[in-house]
Amino acid sequence: MSTSAPVKKIYPGNYLVLFVSEGTGYLNITIREKILEAGFHVISSSASPDALRRAGSDVRVLFLYLSPAMLAKPEALQAFRKQAAERRLSIFVLANQHDELYQLEQIIPKQFILREFTRPIDFSEMVTGMCEALGSLNNRRRRKILAVDDSGAMLRNIKTWLGSEYDVNIANSSLVAIKHICLDQPDLVLLDYEMPICDGPQLLRMLRADPTYADLPIIFLTGKNDRDSITQVMSLHPAGYILKSNGVEAVKTTVHKFFNP
């Protein structure tokens, strides 16, 4: 009989939380104080597109206390989704009612939110839930990479190069890649440029057009090194661009730096 691995304990003092709320009422103050009492470091802010930037690069957790006033700021929530995905932040949400969560999830899809809480809330249970969720996140299996290339030899190479450190899945076409992404979203996609029927830039455009996958990190791994091709791809804002001719060390170094900035 198999048993699950124990969840790793987390140390709240290692986490800087950006607490975002509108207003300075009693409940806002109490939530912030309870997070502080649990041992987290906390910075407070109202909802604005540059709140995370102003809070600094040490923020690891985004806590949103929802209200109608915050939901009336979709540009701020869109910025939170984009920046949290880029910085791989954990998002917690406290809402006054389920309707508020539904409205938020139209902008920040549920898979980006580590845990949701609704009132009435037991504050001890809330901070315990935060610690448990962060501990479970730390205990998850290795990062998932999806390699997309129409060359079987290249896919085998990528699996060999990265398979000891990451869970590497492979797809030999954009269609197969889309199925993989929908069923089991990876943490990173390594994408070839030239492929039949639907090439790499076309696949990236499709993913960027879907709010669910718009922030999925994609690094091109390709033999295309002409200026026009690179300029076209960089306009789509991928997470990186690696030339196959640079070899295995360039691939391993780029992937490692992406997961360990």
mmCIF file of C-alpha atoms in Angstrom:
data_model
loop_
_atom_site.group_PDB
_atom_site.id
_atom_site.type_symbol
_atom_site.label_atom_id
_atom_site.label_comp_id
_atom_site.label_asym_id
_atom_site.label_seq_id
_atom_site.Cartn_x
_atom_site.Cartn_y
_atom_site.Cartn_z
ATOM 1 C CA MET A 1 0.000 0.000 0.000
ATOM 2 C CA SER A 2 1.539 3.322 -1.094
ATOM 3 C CA THR A 3 1.337 6.490 0.953
ATOM 4 C CA SER A 4 1.669 10.102 -0.098
ATOM 5 C CA ALA A 5 4.858 11.954 0.716
ATOM 6 C CA PRO A 6 4.462 14.266 3.712
ATOM 7 C CA VAL A 7 3.845 17.893 2.828
ATOM 8 C CA LYS A 8 6.955 19.968 3.405
ATOM 9 C CA LYS A 9 6.689 22.493 6.197
ATOM 10 C CA ILE A 10 6.942 26.089 5.062
ATOM 11 C CA TYR A 11 8.416 28.970 7.020
ATOM 12 C CA PRO A 12 6.182 32.046 6.670
ATOM 13 C CA GLY A 13 9.174 34.302 7.369
ATOM 14 C CA ASN A 14 10.542 33.287 3.973
ATOM 15 C CA TYR A 15 7.501 34.779 2.215
ATOM 16 C CA LEU A 16 6.796 38.424 1.455
ATOM 17 C CA VAL A 17 3.061 38.919 0.870
ATOM 18 C CA LEU A 18 1.556 41.779 -1.110
ATOM 19 C CA PHE A 19 -1.835 42.319 0.528
ATOM 20 C CA VAL A 20 -4.149 44.131 -1.888
ATOM 21 C CA SER A 21 -7.435 45.655 -0.749
ATOM 22 C CA GLU A 22 -9.574 48.718 -1.269
ATOM 23 C CA GLY A 23 -10.265 50.828 1.778
ATOM 24 C CA THR A 24 -8.962 50.779 5.355
ATOM 25 C CA GLY A 25 -11.872 49.250 7.250
ATOM 26 C CA TYR A 26 -11.677 47.034 10.309
ATOM 27 C CA LEU A 27 -11.772 43.794 8.328
ATOM 28 C CA ASN A 28 -8.983 44.914 5.981
ATOM 29 C CA ILE A 29 -6.783 45.714 8.963
ATOM 30 C CA THR A 30 -7.653 42.463 10.755
ATOM 31 C CA ILE A 31 -6.827 40.261 7.743
ATOM 32 C CA ARG A 32 -3.455 41.944 7.338
ATOM 33 C CA GLU A 33 -2.699 41.603 11.066
ATOM 34 C CA LYS A 34 -3.575 37.891 11.075
ATOM 35 C CA ILE A 35 -1.244 37.236 8.131
ATOM 36 C CA LEU A 36 1.499 39.140 9.971
ATOM 37 C CA GLU A 37 0.846 37.209 13.198
ATOM 38 C CA ALA A 38 1.334 33.946 11.271
ATOM 39 C CA GLY A 39 4.905 35.070 10.552
ATOM 40 C CA PHE A 40 4.609 36.320 6.972
ATOM 41 C CA HIS A 41 6.127 39.626 5.933
ATOM 42 C CA VAL A 42 3.402 41.868 4.512
ATOM 43 C CA ILE A 43 3.222 44.940 2.275
ATOM 44 C CA SER A 44 -0.169 46.585 1.723
ATOM 45 C CA SER A 45 -1.411 48.234 -1.442
ATOM 46 C CA SER A 46 -4.561 49.253 -3.242
ATOM 47 C CA ALA A 47 -5.253 47.633 -6.622
ATOM 48 C CA SER A 48 -3.282 49.282 -9.408
ATOM 49 C CA PRO A 49 -1.446 47.946 -12.484
ATOM 50 C CA ASP A 50 1.957 48.851 -11.030
ATOM 51 C CA ALA A 51 1.351 47.627 -7.453
ATOM 52 C CA LEU A 52 3.549 44.545 -7.845
ATOM 53 C CA ARG A 53 6.330 46.512 -9.512
ATOM 54 C CA ARG A 54 6.315 49.075 -6.710
ATOM 55 C CA ALA A 55 6.306 46.315 -4.069
ATOM 56 C CA GLY A 56 9.564 44.926 -5.446
ATOM 57 C CA SER A 57 10.959 41.643 -6.708
ATOM 58 C CA ASP A 58 10.985 39.942 -3.277
ATOM 59 C CA VAL A 59 7.201 39.481 -3.234
ATOM 60 C CA ARG A 60 6.334 35.773 -3.429
ATOM 61 C CA VAL A 61 2.632 35.813 -2.523
ATOM 62 C CA LEU A 62 -0.236 37.979 -3.781
ATOM 63 C CA PHE A 63 -3.260 38.142 -1.445
ATOM 64 C CA LEU A 64 -6.370 39.767 -2.922
ATOM 65 C CA TYR A 65 -9.193 40.839 -0.595
ATOM 66 C CA LEU A 66 -11.956 41.206 -3.159
ATOM 67 C CA SER A 67 -14.580 43.923 -3.110
ATOM 68 C CA PRO A 68 -16.788 45.615 -5.706
ATOM 69 C CA ALA A 69 -14.272 48.487 -5.774
ATOM 70 C CA MET A 70 -11.437 46.104 -6.725
ATOM 71 C CA LEU A 71 -13.519 44.281 -9.322
ATOM 72 C CA ALA A 72 -14.189 47.675 -10.888
ATOM 73 C CA LYS A 73 -10.466 47.847 -11.705
ATOM 74 C CA PRO A 74 -10.064 45.146 -14.396
ATOM 75 C CA GLU A 75 -6.848 46.707 -15.712
ATOM 76 C CA ALA A 76 -5.230 46.171 -12.303
ATOM 77 C CA LEU A 77 -6.450 42.561 -12.088
ATOM 78 C CA GLN A 78 -5.194 41.863 -15.623
ATOM 79 C CA ALA A 79 -1.796 43.248 -14.635
ATOM 80 C CA PHE A 80 -1.768 41.028 -11.525
ATOM 81 C CA ARG A 81 -2.470 37.938 -13.652
ATOM 82 C CA LYS A 82 0.277 38.756 -16.133
ATOM 83 C CA GLN A 83 2.919 39.742 -13.590
ATOM 84 C CA ALA A 84 2.122 36.897 -11.182
ATOM 85 C CA ALA A 85 2.513 34.397 -14.038
ATOM 86 C CA GLU A 86 5.804 35.945 -15.135
ATOM 87 C CA ARG A 87 7.161 35.945 -11.578
ATOM 88 C CA ARG A 88 5.501 32.625 -10.637
ATOM 89 C CA LEU A 89 3.800 34.101 -7.565
ATOM 90 C CA SER A 90 1.261 32.286 -5.426
ATOM 91 C CA ILE A 91 -2.170 33.946 -5.386
ATOM 92 C CA PHE A 92 -4.667 33.762 -2.511
ATOM 93 C CA VAL A 93 -8.107 35.332 -2.661
ATOM 94 C CA LEU A 94 -10.639 36.232 0.046
ATOM 95 C CA ALA A 95 -14.109 37.168 -1.219
ATOM 96 C CA ASN A 96 -17.244 38.353 0.517
ATOM 97 C CA GLN A 97 -19.389 36.085 -1.654
ATOM 98 C CA HIS A 98 -19.067 33.487 -4.407
ATOM 99 C CA ASP A 99 -20.313 35.927 -7.060
ATOM 100 C CA GLU A 100 -17.145 37.964 -6.512
ATOM 101 C CA LEU A 101 -14.989 34.885 -7.101
ATOM 102 C CA TYR A 102 -16.850 34.169 -10.330
ATOM 103 C CA GLN A 103 -16.229 37.725 -11.558
ATOM 104 C CA LEU A 104 -12.545 37.505 -10.656
ATOM 105 C CA GLU A 105 -12.124 34.179 -12.454
ATOM 106 C CA GLN A 106 -13.210 35.834 -15.706
ATOM 107 C CA ILE A 107 -9.968 37.827 -15.487
ATOM 108 C CA ILE A 108 -7.671 35.600 -13.410
ATOM 109 C CA PRO A 109 -8.531 31.975 -14.286
ATOM 110 C CA LYS A 110 -8.888 29.621 -11.335
ATOM 111 C CA GLN A 111 -5.745 27.628 -12.202
ATOM 112 C CA PHE A 112 -3.674 30.725 -11.378
ATOM 113 C CA ILE A 113 -5.133 30.914 -7.845
ATOM 114 C CA LEU A 114 -3.553 28.731 -5.190
ATOM 115 C CA ARG A 115 -6.496 28.914 -2.762
ATOM 116 C CA GLU A 116 -9.786 30.795 -2.439
ATOM 117 C CA PHE A 117 -11.523 31.759 0.825
ATOM 118 C CA THR A 118 -15.010 33.199 1.365
ATOM 119 C CA ARG A 119 -16.603 34.938 4.310
ATOM 120 C CA PRO A 120 -17.509 34.186 7.000
ATOM 121 C CA ILE A 121 -13.913 33.180 7.595
ATOM 122 C CA ASP A 122 -12.067 31.784 10.593
ATOM 123 C CA PHE A 123 -8.774 33.668 10.454
ATOM 124 C CA SER A 124 -6.807 30.838 12.046
ATOM 125 C CA GLU A 125 -8.125 28.457 9.418
ATOM 126 C CA MET A 126 -7.262 30.995 6.714
ATOM 127 C CA VAL A 127 -3.584 31.326 7.640
ATOM 128 C CA THR A 128 -3.351 27.568 8.238
ATOM 129 C CA GLY A 129 -4.796 27.064 4.779
ATOM 130 C CA MET A 130 -2.201 29.430 3.321
ATOM 131 C CA CYS A 131 0.645 27.514 4.949
ATOM 132 C CA GLU A 132 -0.750 24.152 3.858
ATOM 133 C CA ALA A 133 -1.233 25.326 0.266
ATOM 134 C CA LEU A 134 2.291 26.736 0.051
ATOM 135 C CA GLY A 135 3.670 23.554 1.608
ATOM 136 C CA SER A 136 1.810 21.403 -0.913
ATOM 137 C CA LEU A 137 3.115 23.612 -3.723
ATOM 138 C CA ASN A 138 6.665 23.076 -2.511
ATOM 139 C CA ASN A 139 6.022 19.339 -2.359
ATOM 140 C CA ARG A 140 4.791 18.985 -5.929
ATOM 141 C CA ARG A 141 6.611 16.868 -8.440
ATOM 142 C CA ARG A 142 9.261 18.327 -10.642
ATOM 143 C CA ARG A 143 8.525 21.124 -13.094
ATOM 144 C CA LYS A 144 6.758 20.017 -16.274
ATOM 145 C CA ILE A 145 8.207 20.840 -19.683
ATOM 146 C CA LEU A 146 6.518 20.209 -23.022
ATOM 147 C CA ALA A 147 8.925 19.953 -25.966
ATOM 148 C CA VAL A 148 7.293 20.581 -29.364
ATOM 149 C CA ASP A 149 9.234 19.673 -32.516
ATOM 150 C CA ASP A 150 8.523 17.701 -35.680
ATOM 151 C CA SER A 151 11.952 16.054 -35.424
ATOM 152 C CA GLY A 152 11.852 12.820 -33.442
ATOM 153 C CA ALA A 153 15.618 12.955 -32.982
ATOM 154 C CA MET A 154 15.421 16.452 -31.480
ATOM 155 C CA LEU A 155 12.632 15.422 -29.123
ATOM 156 C CA ARG A 156 14.694 12.462 -27.921
ATOM 157 C CA ASN A 157 17.664 14.778 -27.368
ATOM 158 C CA ILE A 158 15.624 17.236 -25.306
ATOM 159 C CA LYS A 159 14.241 14.410 -23.165
ATOM 160 C CA THR A 160 17.781 13.131 -22.605
ATOM 161 C CA TRP A 161 19.191 16.570 -21.833
ATOM 162 C CA LEU A 162 16.487 17.626 -19.365
ATOM 163 C CA GLY A 163 14.841 14.411 -18.194
ATOM 164 C CA SER A 164 16.989 13.987 -15.089
ATOM 165 C CA GLU A 165 15.817 17.328 -13.620
ATOM 166 C CA TYR A 166 12.376 17.885 -15.142
ATOM 167 C CA ASP A 167 9.302 15.942 -16.241
ATOM 168 C CA VAL A 168 9.596 16.232 -20.018
ATOM 169 C CA ASN A 169 6.669 15.433 -22.312
ATOM 170 C CA ILE A 170 6.986 15.587 -26.093
ATOM 171 C CA ALA A 171 4.729 16.566 -28.988
ATOM 172 C CA ASN A 172 5.601 16.165 -32.665
ATOM 173 C CA SER A 173 3.103 18.756 -33.917
ATOM 174 C CA SER A 174 1.216 21.833 -32.770
ATOM 175 C CA LEU A 175 -2.045 19.854 -32.713
ATOM 176 C CA VAL A 176 -0.581 17.262 -30.338
ATOM 177 C CA ALA A 177 0.890 20.106 -28.267
ATOM 178 C CA ILE A 178 -2.522 21.753 -27.846
ATOM 179 C CA LYS A 179 -3.991 18.464 -26.594
ATOM 180 C CA HIS A 180 -1.158 18.121 -24.068
ATOM 181 C CA ILE A 181 -1.555 21.697 -22.865
ATOM 182 C CA CYS A 182 -5.315 21.370 -22.402
ATOM 183 C CA LEU A 183 -5.055 18.086 -20.507
ATOM 184 C CA ASP A 184 -1.990 18.816 -18.369
ATOM 185 C CA GLN A 185 -0.710 22.368 -18.583
ATOM 186 C CA PRO A 186 3.107 22.444 -18.425
ATOM 187 C CA ASP A 187 5.252 24.954 -16.570
ATOM 188 C CA LEU A 188 7.228 25.671 -19.743
ATOM 189 C CA VAL A 189 6.983 24.926 -23.470
ATOM 190 C CA LEU A 190 10.085 24.497 -25.656
ATOM 191 C CA LEU A 191 8.803 25.254 -29.147
ATOM 192 C CA ASP A 192 10.291 24.715 -32.585
ATOM 193 C CA TYR A 193 9.781 27.413 -35.211
ATOM 194 C CA GLU A 194 9.348 25.475 -38.443
ATOM 195 C CA MET A 195 6.744 22.716 -38.377
ATOM 196 C CA PRO A 196 4.216 21.543 -40.993
ATOM 197 C CA ILE A 197 0.572 22.703 -41.025
ATOM 198 C CA CYS A 198 0.863 24.911 -37.908
ATOM 199 C CA ASP A 199 4.291 26.339 -37.133
ATOM 200 C CA GLY A 200 5.621 27.637 -33.831
ATOM 201 C CA PRO A 201 4.629 31.309 -34.212
ATOM 202 C CA GLN A 202 1.092 30.280 -35.225
ATOM 203 C CA LEU A 203 0.779 28.087 -32.142
ATOM 204 C CA LEU A 204 2.051 30.896 -29.931
ATOM 205 C CA ARG A 205 -0.485 33.328 -31.420
ATOM 206 C CA MET A 206 -3.323 30.875 -30.706
ATOM 207 C CA LEU A 207 -2.224 30.432 -27.103
ATOM 208 C CA ARG A 208 -1.812 34.184 -26.546
ATOM 209 C CA ALA A 209 -5.365 34.713 -27.856
ATOM 210 C CA ASP A 210 -6.831 32.376 -25.217
ATOM 211 C CA PRO A 211 -7.033 33.993 -21.743
ATOM 212 C CA THR A 212 -6.493 30.605 -20.101
ATOM 213 C CA TYR A 213 -3.103 30.108 -21.772
ATOM 214 C CA ALA A 214 -2.108 33.684 -22.590
ATOM 215 C CA ASP A 215 0.606 33.676 -19.932
ATOM 216 C CA LEU A 216 1.947 30.170 -20.561
ATOM 217 C CA PRO A 217 5.751 30.559 -20.749
ATOM 218 C CA ILE A 218 7.175 29.562 -24.142
ATOM 219 C CA ILE A 219 10.831 29.445 -25.173
ATOM 220 C CA PHE A 220 11.642 28.924 -28.828
ATOM 221 C CA LEU A 221 14.236 26.241 -29.527
ATOM 222 C CA THR A 222 14.942 26.486 -33.228
ATOM 223 C CA GLY A 223 17.406 26.581 -36.069
ATOM 224 C CA LYS A 224 15.933 29.826 -37.452
ATOM 225 C CA ASN A 225 18.550 32.510 -36.947
ATOM 226 C CA ASP A 226 17.670 35.128 -39.562
ATOM 227 C CA ARG A 227 16.768 38.591 -38.339
ATOM 228 C CA ASP A 228 13.241 38.704 -39.791
ATOM 229 C CA SER A 229 12.226 35.409 -38.142
ATOM 230 C CA ILE A 230 13.616 36.413 -34.768
ATOM 231 C CA THR A 231 11.957 39.856 -34.932
ATOM 232 C CA GLN A 232 8.598 38.283 -35.818
ATOM 233 C CA VAL A 233 8.756 35.889 -32.887
ATOM 234 C CA MET A 234 10.010 38.405 -30.322
ATOM 235 C CA SER A 235 7.014 40.633 -31.091
ATOM 236 C CA LEU A 236 4.900 37.822 -29.573
ATOM 237 C CA HIS A 237 6.840 38.108 -26.282
ATOM 238 C CA PRO A 238 8.125 34.564 -25.739
ATOM 239 C CA ALA A 239 10.098 33.807 -22.583
ATOM 240 C CA GLY A 240 13.247 33.187 -24.645
ATOM 241 C CA TYR A 241 14.827 32.180 -27.945
ATOM 242 C CA ILE A 242 17.504 29.468 -28.165
ATOM 243 C CA LEU A 243 19.326 28.403 -31.321
ATOM 244 C CA LYS A 244 19.699 24.645 -31.683
ATOM 245 C CA SER A 245 23.225 25.212 -32.980
ATOM 246 C CA ASN A 246 24.234 26.503 -29.538
ATOM 247 C CA GLY A 247 23.980 22.949 -28.217
ATOM 248 C CA VAL A 248 22.915 21.159 -25.090
ATOM 249 C CA GLU A 249 24.567 23.464 -22.540
ATOM 250 C CA ALA A 250 22.720 26.516 -23.879
ATOM 251 C CA VAL A 251 19.418 24.651 -23.574
ATOM 252 C CA LYS A 252 20.100 23.422 -20.044
ATOM 253 C CA THR A 253 21.401 26.803 -18.871
ATOM 254 C CA THR A 254 18.440 28.735 -20.305
ATOM 255 C CA VAL A 255 15.870 26.370 -18.802
ATOM 256 C CA HIS A 256 17.607 26.346 -15.425
ATOM 257 C CA LYS A 257 17.737 30.165 -15.338
ATOM 258 C CA PHE A 258 14.072 30.350 -16.251
ATOM 259 C CA PHE A 259 13.055 28.204 -13.270
ATOM 260 C CA ASN A 260 15.687 29.713 -10.961
ATOM 261 C CA PRO A 261 15.916 33.418 -11.862
#
